Coordinates of C-alpha atoms and ligand atoms in Angstrom, one line a residue:
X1 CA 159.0 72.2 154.7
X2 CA 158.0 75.3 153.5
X3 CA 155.1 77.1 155.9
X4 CA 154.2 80.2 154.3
X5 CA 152.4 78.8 151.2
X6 CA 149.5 76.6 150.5
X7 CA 147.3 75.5 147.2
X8 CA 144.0 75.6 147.6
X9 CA 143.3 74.9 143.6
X10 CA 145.2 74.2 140.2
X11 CA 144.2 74.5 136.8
X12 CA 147.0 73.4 134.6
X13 CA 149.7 75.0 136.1
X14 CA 147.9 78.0 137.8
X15 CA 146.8 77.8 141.0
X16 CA 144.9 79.3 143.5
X17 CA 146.9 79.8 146.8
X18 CA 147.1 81.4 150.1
X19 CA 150.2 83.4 151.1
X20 CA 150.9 83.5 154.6
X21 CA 152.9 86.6 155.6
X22 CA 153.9 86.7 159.1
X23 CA 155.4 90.0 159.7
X24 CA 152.1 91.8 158.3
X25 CA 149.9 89.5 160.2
X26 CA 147.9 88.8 156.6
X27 CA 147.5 85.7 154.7
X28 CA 146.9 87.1 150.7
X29 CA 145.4 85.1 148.1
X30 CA 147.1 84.2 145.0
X31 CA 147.3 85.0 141.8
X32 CA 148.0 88.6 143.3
X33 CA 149.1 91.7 142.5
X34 CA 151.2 93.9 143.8
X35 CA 151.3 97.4 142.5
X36 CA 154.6 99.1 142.4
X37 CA 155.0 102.2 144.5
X38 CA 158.0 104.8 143.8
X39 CA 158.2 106.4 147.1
X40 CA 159.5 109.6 144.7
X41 CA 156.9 109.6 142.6
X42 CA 153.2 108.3 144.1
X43 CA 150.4 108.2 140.7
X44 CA 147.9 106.5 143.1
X45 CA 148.4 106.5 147.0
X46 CA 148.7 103.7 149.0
X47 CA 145.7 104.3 150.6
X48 CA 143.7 104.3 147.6
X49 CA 145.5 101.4 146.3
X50 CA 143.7 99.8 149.7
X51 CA 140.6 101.5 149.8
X52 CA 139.4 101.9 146.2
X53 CA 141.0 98.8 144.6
X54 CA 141.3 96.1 147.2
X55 CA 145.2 95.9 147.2
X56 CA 145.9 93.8 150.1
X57 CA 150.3 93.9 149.3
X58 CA 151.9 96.4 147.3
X59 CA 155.9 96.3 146.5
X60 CA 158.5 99.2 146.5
X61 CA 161.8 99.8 146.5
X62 CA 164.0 100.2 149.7
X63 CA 167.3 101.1 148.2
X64 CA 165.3 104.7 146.8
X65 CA 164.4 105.0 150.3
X66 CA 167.8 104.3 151.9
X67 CA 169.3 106.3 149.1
X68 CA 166.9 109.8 149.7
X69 CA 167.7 111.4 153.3
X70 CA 164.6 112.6 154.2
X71 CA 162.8 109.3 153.1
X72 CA 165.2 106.8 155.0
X73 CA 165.1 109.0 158.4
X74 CA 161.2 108.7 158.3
X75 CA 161.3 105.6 157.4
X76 CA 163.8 104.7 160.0
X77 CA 162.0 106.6 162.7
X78 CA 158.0 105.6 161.9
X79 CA 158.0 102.4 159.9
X80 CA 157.6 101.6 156.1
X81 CA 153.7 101.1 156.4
X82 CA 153.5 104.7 157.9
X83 CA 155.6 106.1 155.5
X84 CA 153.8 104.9 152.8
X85 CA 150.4 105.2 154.9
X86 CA 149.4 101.3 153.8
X87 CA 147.6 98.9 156.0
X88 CA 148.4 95.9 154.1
X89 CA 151.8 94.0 153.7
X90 CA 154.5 95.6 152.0
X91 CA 157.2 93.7 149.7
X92 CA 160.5 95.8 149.4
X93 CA 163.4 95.2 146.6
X94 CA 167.0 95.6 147.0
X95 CA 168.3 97.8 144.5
X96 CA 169.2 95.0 142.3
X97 CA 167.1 96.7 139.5
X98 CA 169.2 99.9 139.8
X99 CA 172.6 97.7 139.4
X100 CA 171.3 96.5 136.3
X101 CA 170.6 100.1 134.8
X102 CA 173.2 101.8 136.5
X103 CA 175.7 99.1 136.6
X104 CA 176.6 100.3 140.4
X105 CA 174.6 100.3 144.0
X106 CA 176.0 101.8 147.2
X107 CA 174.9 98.8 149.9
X108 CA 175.5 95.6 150.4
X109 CA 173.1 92.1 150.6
X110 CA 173.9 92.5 154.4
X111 CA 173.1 96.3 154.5
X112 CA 170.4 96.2 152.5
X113 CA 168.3 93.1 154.3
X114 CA 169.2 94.9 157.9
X115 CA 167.2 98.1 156.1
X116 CA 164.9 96.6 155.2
X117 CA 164.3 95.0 158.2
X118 CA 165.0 97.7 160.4
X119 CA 161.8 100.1 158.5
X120 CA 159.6 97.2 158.4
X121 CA 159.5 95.6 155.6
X122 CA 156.9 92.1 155.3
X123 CA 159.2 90.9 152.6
X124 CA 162.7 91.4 151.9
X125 CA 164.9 90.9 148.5
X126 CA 168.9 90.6 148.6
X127 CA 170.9 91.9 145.6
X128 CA 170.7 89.2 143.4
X129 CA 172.3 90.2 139.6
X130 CA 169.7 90.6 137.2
X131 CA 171.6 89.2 134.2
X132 CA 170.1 90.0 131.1
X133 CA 169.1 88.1 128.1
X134 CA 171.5 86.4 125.8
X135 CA 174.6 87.3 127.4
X136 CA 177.7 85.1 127.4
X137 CA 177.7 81.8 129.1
X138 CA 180.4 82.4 131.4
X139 CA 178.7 85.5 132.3
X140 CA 175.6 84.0 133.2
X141 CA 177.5 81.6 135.4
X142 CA 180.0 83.8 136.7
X143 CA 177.1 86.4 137.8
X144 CA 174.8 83.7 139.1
X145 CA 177.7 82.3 141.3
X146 CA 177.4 86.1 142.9
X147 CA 173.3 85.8 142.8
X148 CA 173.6 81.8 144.8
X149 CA 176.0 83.3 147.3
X150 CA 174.5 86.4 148.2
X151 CA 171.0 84.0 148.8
X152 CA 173.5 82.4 150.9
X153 CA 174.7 85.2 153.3
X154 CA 171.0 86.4 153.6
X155 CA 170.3 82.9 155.1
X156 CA 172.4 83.9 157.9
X157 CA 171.4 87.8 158.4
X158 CA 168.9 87.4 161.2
X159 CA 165.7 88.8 159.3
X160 CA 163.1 87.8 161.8
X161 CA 159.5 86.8 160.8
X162 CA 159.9 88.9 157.7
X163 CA 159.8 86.7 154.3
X164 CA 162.9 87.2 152.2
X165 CA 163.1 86.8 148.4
X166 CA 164.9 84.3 146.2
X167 CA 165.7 85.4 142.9
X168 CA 165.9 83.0 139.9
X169 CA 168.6 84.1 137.3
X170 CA 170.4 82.2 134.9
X171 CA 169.8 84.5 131.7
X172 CA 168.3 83.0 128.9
X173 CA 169.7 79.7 129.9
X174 CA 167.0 76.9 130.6
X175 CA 169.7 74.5 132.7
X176 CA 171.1 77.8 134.2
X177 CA 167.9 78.6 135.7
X178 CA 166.8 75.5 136.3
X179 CA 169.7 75.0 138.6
X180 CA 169.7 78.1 140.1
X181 CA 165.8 77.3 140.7
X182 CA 167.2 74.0 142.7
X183 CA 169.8 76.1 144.6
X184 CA 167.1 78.8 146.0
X185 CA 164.5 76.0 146.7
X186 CA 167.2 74.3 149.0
X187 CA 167.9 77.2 151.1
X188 CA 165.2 78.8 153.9
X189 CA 164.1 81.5 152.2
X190 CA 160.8 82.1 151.2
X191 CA 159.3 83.6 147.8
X192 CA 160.9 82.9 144.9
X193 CA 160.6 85.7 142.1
X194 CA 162.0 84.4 138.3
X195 CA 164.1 87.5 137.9
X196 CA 165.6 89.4 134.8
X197 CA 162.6 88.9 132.4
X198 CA 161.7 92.7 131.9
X199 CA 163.8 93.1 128.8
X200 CA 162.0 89.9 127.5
X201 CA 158.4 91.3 127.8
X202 CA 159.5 94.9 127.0
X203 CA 160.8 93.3 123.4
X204 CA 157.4 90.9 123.5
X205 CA 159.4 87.9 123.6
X206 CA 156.7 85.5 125.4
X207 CA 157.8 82.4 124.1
X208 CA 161.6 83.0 125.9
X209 CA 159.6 83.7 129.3
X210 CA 157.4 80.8 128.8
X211 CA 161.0 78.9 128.4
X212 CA 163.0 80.6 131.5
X213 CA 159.3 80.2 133.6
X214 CA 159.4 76.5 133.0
X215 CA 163.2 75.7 133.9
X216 CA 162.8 77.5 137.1
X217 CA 159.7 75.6 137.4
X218 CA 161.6 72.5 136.9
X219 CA 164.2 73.4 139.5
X220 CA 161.3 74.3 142.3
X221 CA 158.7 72.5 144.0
X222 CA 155.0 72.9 144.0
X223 CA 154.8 74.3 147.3
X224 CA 157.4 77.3 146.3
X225 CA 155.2 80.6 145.8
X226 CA 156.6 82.3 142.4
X227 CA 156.8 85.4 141.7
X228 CA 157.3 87.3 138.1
X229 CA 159.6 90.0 138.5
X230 CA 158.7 93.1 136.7
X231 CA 155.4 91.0 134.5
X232 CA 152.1 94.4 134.9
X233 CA 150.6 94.0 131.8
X234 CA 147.3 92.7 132.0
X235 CA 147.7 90.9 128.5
X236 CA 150.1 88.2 129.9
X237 CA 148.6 87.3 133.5
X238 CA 146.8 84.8 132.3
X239 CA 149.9 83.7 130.3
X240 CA 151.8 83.5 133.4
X241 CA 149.8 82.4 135.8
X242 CA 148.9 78.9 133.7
X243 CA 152.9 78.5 134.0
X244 CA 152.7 78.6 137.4
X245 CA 153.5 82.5 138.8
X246 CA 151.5 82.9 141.7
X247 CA 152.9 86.8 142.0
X248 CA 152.7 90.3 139.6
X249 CA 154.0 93.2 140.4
X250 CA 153.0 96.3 138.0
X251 CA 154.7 99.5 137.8
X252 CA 153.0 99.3 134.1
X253 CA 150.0 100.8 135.0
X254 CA 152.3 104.6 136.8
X255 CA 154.9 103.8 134.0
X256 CA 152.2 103.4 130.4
X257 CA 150.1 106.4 131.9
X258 CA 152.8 108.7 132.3
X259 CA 153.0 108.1 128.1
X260 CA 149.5 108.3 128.0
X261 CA 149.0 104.7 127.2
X262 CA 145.8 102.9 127.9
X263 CA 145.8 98.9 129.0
X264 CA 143.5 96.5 128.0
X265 CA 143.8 92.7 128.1
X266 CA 144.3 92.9 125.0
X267 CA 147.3 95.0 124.4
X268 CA 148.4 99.0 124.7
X269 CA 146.6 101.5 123.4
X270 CA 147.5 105.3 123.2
X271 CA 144.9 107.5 124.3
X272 CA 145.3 109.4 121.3
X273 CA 144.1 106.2 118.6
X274 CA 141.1 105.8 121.0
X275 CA 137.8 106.8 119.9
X276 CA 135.8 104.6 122.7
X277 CA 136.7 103.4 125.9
X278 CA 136.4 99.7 126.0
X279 CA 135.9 99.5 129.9
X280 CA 133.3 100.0 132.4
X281 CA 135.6 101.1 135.6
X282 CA 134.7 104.0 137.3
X283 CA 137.3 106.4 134.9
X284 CA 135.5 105.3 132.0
X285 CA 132.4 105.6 133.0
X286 CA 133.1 108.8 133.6
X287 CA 134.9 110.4 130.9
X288 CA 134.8 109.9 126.9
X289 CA 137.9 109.4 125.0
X290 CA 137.8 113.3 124.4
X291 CA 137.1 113.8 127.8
X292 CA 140.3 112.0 128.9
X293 CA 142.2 113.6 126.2
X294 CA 141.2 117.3 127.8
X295 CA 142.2 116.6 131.0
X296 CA 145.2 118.6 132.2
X297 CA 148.2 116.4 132.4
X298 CA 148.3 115.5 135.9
X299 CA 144.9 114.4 136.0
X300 CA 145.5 112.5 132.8
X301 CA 148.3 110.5 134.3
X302 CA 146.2 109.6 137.4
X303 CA 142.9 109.0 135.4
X304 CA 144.7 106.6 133.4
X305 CA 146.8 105.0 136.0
X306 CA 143.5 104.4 137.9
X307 CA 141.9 102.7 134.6
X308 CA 145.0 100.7 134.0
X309 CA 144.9 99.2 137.6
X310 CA 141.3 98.6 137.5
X311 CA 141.7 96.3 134.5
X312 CA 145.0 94.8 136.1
X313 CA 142.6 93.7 139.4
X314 CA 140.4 93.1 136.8
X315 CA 141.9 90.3 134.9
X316 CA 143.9 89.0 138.3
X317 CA 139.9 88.0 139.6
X318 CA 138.9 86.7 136.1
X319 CA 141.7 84.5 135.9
X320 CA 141.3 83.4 139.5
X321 CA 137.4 82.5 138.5
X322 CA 138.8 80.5 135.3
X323 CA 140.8 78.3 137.8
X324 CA 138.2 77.8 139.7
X325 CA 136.0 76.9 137.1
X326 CA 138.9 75.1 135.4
X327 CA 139.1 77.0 132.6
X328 CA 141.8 79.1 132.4
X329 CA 143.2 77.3 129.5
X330 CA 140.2 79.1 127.4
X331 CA 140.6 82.1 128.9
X332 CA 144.6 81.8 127.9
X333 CA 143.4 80.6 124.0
X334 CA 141.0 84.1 124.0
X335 CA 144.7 86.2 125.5
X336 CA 146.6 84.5 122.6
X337 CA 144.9 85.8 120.0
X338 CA 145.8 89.2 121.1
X339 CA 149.4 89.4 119.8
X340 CA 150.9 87.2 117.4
X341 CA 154.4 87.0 120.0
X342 CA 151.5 85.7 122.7
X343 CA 150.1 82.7 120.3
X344 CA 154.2 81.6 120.3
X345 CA 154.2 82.2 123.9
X346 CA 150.9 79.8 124.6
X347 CA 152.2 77.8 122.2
X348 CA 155.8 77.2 123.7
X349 CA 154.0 76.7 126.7
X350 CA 151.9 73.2 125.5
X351 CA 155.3 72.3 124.6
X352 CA 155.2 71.8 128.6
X353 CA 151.9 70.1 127.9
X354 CA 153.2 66.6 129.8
X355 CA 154.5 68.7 133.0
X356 CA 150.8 70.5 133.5
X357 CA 149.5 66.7 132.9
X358 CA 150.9 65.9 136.0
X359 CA 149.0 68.5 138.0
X360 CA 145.7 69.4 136.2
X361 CA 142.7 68.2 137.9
X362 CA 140.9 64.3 136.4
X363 CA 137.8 66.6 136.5
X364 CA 136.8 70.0 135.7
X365 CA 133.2 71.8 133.7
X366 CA 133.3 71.2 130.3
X367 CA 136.6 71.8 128.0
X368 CA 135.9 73.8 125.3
X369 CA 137.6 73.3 121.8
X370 CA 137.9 76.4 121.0
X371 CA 141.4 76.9 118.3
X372 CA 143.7 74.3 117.1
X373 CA 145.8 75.1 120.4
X374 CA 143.2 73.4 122.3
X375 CA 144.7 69.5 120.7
X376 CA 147.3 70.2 122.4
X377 CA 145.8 70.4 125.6
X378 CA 146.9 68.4 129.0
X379 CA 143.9 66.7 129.0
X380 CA 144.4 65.6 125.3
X381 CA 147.5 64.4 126.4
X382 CA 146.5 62.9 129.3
X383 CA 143.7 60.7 126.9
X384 CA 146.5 59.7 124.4
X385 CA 148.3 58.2 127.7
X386 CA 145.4 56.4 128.3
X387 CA 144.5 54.9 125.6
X388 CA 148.3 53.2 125.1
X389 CA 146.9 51.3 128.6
X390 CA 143.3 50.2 127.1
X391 CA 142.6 46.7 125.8
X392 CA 139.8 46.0 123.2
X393 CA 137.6 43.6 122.9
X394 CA 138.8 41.7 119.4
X395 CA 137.3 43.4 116.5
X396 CA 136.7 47.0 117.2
X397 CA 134.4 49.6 115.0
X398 CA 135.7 53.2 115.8
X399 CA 133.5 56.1 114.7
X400 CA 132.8 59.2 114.4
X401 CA 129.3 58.6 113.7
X402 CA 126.3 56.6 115.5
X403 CA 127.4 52.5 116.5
X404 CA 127.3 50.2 114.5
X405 CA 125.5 46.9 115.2
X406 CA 127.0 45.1 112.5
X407 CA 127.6 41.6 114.1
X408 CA 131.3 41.7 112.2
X409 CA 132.1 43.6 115.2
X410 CA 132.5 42.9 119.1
X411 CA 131.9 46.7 119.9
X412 CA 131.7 50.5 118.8
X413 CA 133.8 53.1 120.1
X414 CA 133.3 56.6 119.3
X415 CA 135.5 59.0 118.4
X416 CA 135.9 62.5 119.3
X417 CA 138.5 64.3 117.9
X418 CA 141.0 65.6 119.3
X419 CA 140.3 62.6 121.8
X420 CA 140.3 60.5 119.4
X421 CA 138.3 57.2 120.1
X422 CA 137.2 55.7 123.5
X423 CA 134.3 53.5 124.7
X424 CA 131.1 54.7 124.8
X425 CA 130.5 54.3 128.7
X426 CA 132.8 56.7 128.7
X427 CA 130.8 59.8 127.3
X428 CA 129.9 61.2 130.1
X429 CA 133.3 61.8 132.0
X430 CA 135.8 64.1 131.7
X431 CA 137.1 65.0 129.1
X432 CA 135.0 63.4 126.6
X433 CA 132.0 65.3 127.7
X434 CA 134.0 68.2 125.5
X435 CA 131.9 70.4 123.6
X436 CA 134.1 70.7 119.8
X437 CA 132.6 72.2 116.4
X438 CA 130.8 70.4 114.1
X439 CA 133.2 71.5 111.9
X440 CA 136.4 69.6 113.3
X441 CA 139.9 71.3 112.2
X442 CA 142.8 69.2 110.6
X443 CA 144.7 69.6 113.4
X444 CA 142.1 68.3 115.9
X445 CA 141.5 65.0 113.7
X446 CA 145.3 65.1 113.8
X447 CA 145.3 64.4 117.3
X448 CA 141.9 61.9 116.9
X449 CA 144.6 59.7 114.4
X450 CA 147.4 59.7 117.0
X451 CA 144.8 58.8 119.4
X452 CA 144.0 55.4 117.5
X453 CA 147.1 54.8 116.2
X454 CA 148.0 55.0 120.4
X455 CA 144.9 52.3 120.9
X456 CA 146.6 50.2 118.0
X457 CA 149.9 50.2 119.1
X458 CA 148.6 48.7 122.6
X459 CA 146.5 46.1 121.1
X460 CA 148.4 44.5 118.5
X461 CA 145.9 41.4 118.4
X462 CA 142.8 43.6 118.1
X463 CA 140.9 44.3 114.6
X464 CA 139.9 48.1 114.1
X465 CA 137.9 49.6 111.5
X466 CA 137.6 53.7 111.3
X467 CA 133.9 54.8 109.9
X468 CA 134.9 58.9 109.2
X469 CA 133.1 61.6 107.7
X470 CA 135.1 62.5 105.0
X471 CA 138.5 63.0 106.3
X472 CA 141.4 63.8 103.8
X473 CA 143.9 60.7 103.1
X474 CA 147.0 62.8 103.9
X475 CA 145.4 62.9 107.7
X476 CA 144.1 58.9 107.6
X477 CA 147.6 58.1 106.9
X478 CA 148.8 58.8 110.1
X479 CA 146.7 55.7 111.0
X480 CA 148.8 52.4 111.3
X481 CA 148.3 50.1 108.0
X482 CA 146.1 47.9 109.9
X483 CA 143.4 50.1 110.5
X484 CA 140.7 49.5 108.0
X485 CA 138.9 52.9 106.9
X486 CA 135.5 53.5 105.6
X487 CA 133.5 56.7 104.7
X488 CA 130.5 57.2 105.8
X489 CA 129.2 60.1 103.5
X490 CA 131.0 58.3 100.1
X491 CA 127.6 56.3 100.2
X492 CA 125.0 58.7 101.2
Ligands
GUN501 N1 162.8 93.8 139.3 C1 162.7 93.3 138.0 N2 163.6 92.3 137.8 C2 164.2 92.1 138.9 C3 165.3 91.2 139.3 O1 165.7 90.4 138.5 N3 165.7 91.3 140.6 C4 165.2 92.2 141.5 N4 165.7 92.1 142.7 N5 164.3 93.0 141.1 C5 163.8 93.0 139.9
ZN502 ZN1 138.6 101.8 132.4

């Protein structure tokens, strides 16, 4: 039984959740997170990070510290949280990062956990093998093997009350993950970061995180706090956080102003394309685009870092609000319009509609069809299901229009696409309460026709008649033969 993590809410697969961190003596809320500090190389301090921006955890790296002298002596000496001068809980990695750039690190798992122990660290990693993307097989396997029994040894290292990572890996190999996902759930360690996927968002590739995020979904339970390795751009919190990642961490926001490159949920800008500043923090209320432009560099860097974080915390308490308004479905349809590669990545992740089924709430505020994405939905799903288990009474009039007292039928059903039909006392529940254009897409009456060929298919003794609005043959003909059609408009 895992101790350190509770769900206090759950909107398809996101949730809000409380992290309980022993060593720091702080519990932090979830989605959160956690800015990246380079102890070499501060754009924002710490402090700041606490003071100005709320940041209860931050992460950085304790094999740069180990590896500088006069940074592992002072850390040795006063403790990590003095070093960095943070009063919140601090996250270190292994190294594991530089092994996969440089190909080499100088400690071991054992070395490395006793460091990080010994400075202070609230959470620990071991040097797991970030194996990238589409490597060989064997490799995948072979370097996992390494990843599984390094988790292993850091299971015996005696780490105290500090948290310790479990890295994912597996490569771009669903049952790879998915197994290595079992294997970390079954030891005692605590937080459970899907590793590797940098070079996947660096090259856009949503719809192949979306696809390693669900197998090591598959492998872990509910209770198992996730974390996305390397994920700081704003445009894909949402994104992850519906698959289930409860943790960020963003070196994005140093990293994209360093280049000059300005964040928005919507994508990268570069400050030199930007005739307006389409935010309201503090730095932008402040400057103009020229004005940013004319700063000297280091200010620059710094401005911008501070604008990129504000609209990382920024989207990390929208999306929170969205689950706890249960809509953070539309707030992921509104994100997926911003790149082409993030409509495949929300769209490989309904392909997981059935698994966010199981979780999403009976109830929420109103659902919102707002693109052809949203027929897809859970809840859509969850309808369909239900319709399969519905009898009808005899002869059935299903419509998309007003009811029909014609005494050839025993009742009226209406139907809402991309519900499809259901019985009138059921209007005003969830989901049916859904508010959908007057103009209905092909896709949504799509799903409506699967819906009553679902109702059919239960009821093979009923009688059912569809009164439409004009709908195209090529989308009636999903209907099963029995279904009689009429349309209403032919006669007005
Ligand atoms: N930072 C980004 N990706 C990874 C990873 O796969 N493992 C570790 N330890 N750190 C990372
Ligand atoms: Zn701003």
């Amino acid at each position: 039984m895992r101790d350190c993590f509770e769900l206090r809410e759950v909107d398809a697969g996101g949730r809000i959740g409380e992290l309980r961190i022993p060593r720091a003596g702080v519990t932090v809320e979830t989605p959160a997170l956690l800015p990246v500090i380079n102890p070499n190389l501060v754009t924002i301090t710490p402090r700041r990070l606490a003071e100005e921006f709320g940041a209860e955890i931050l992460i950085t790296n304790s094999y740069i510290i180990h590896s500088t002298e006069g940074l592992r002596e002072r850390a040795l000496a006063d403790g990590l949280h003095e070093l960095l001068d943070f009063p919140g809980a601090i996250v270190t990695d292994s190294g594991s990062f530089q092994l996969s750039e440089y190909g080499e690190i100088t400690v071991t798992t054992e070395e490395i956990l006793e460091f990080q122990h010994d400075i202070g660290s609230d959470v620990a990693t071991p040097v797991d093998i970030p194996t990238p993307p589409d490597v060989s097989r064997e490799r995948a396997m072979e370097e996992l093997e390494t990843t599984k029994e390094r988790l292993e040894l850091a299971e015996t290292v005696d780490t105290g009350d500090m948290l310790v990572n479990a890295p994912v890996q597996g490569s771009t190999y669903p049952d790879l993950r998915e197994e290595a996902a079992r294997h970390t759930d079954g030891t005692d360690l605590d937080v459970f970061p899907v590793g590797a996927v940098v070079p996947l968002m660096n090259e856009y590739r949503y719809a192949d995180v979306v696809e390693v995020v669900a197998a090591a979904k598959r492998g872990l339970g509910a209770d198992a706090p996730v974390h996305l390795f390397g994920a700081g751009h704003p445009m894909m919190f949402a994104l992850a956080v519906a698959m289930g990642c409860d943790l960020f961490d963003s070196a994005a926001y140093a990293l994209y102003a360093r280049d000059d490159r300005y964040l928005t949920v919507r994508g990268t800008r570069h400050l030199e394309e930007l005739d307006y500043l389409p935010c309201s923090c503090p730095v932008c209320t402040d400057h103009t685009a020229d004005g940013l432009r004319e700063l000297p560099d280091e200010h620059r860097e710094e401005a911008l870092a501070a604008h990129n974080l504000h609209v990382s915390f920024e989207e990390i308490s929208r999306i929170k609000g969205a689950i706890r308004e249960g809509n953070l479905l539309e707030l992921l349809e509104a994100r997926a319009r911003s790149h082409p590669t993030m409509l495949d990545g929300y769209r490989t992740l309904l392909d997981h509609t059935e698994v966010f089924e199981r979780s999403d709430p009976v109830s929420k505020g109103t659902f919102f069809y707002v693109s052809q994405e949203s027929a897809r939905r859970p809840e859509v799903y969850r309808h369909h299901a239900r319709l399969e288990r519905l009898s009808v009474p005899g002869r059935l009039f299903l419509t998309e229009g007003e009811p029909s007292d014609a005494d050839a039928y025993d009742a009226s059903w209406r139907v809402l696409p991309p519900f499809g039909p259901f019985p009138r006392a059921l209007s005003r529940t969830y989901p049916l309460t859904a508010e959908v254009p007057e103009r209905t897409d092909r896709r949504a009456r799509e799903a409506a026709v699967e819906g009553i060929a679902g109702l059919v298919e239960g009821n093979p003794d009923g009688e059912f008649t569809f009164g439409h609005r004009g709908w195209s043959a090529d989308v009636l003909a999903g209907l099963p033969e029995s279904v009689e059609t009429v349309d209403l408009t032919a006669d007005r």
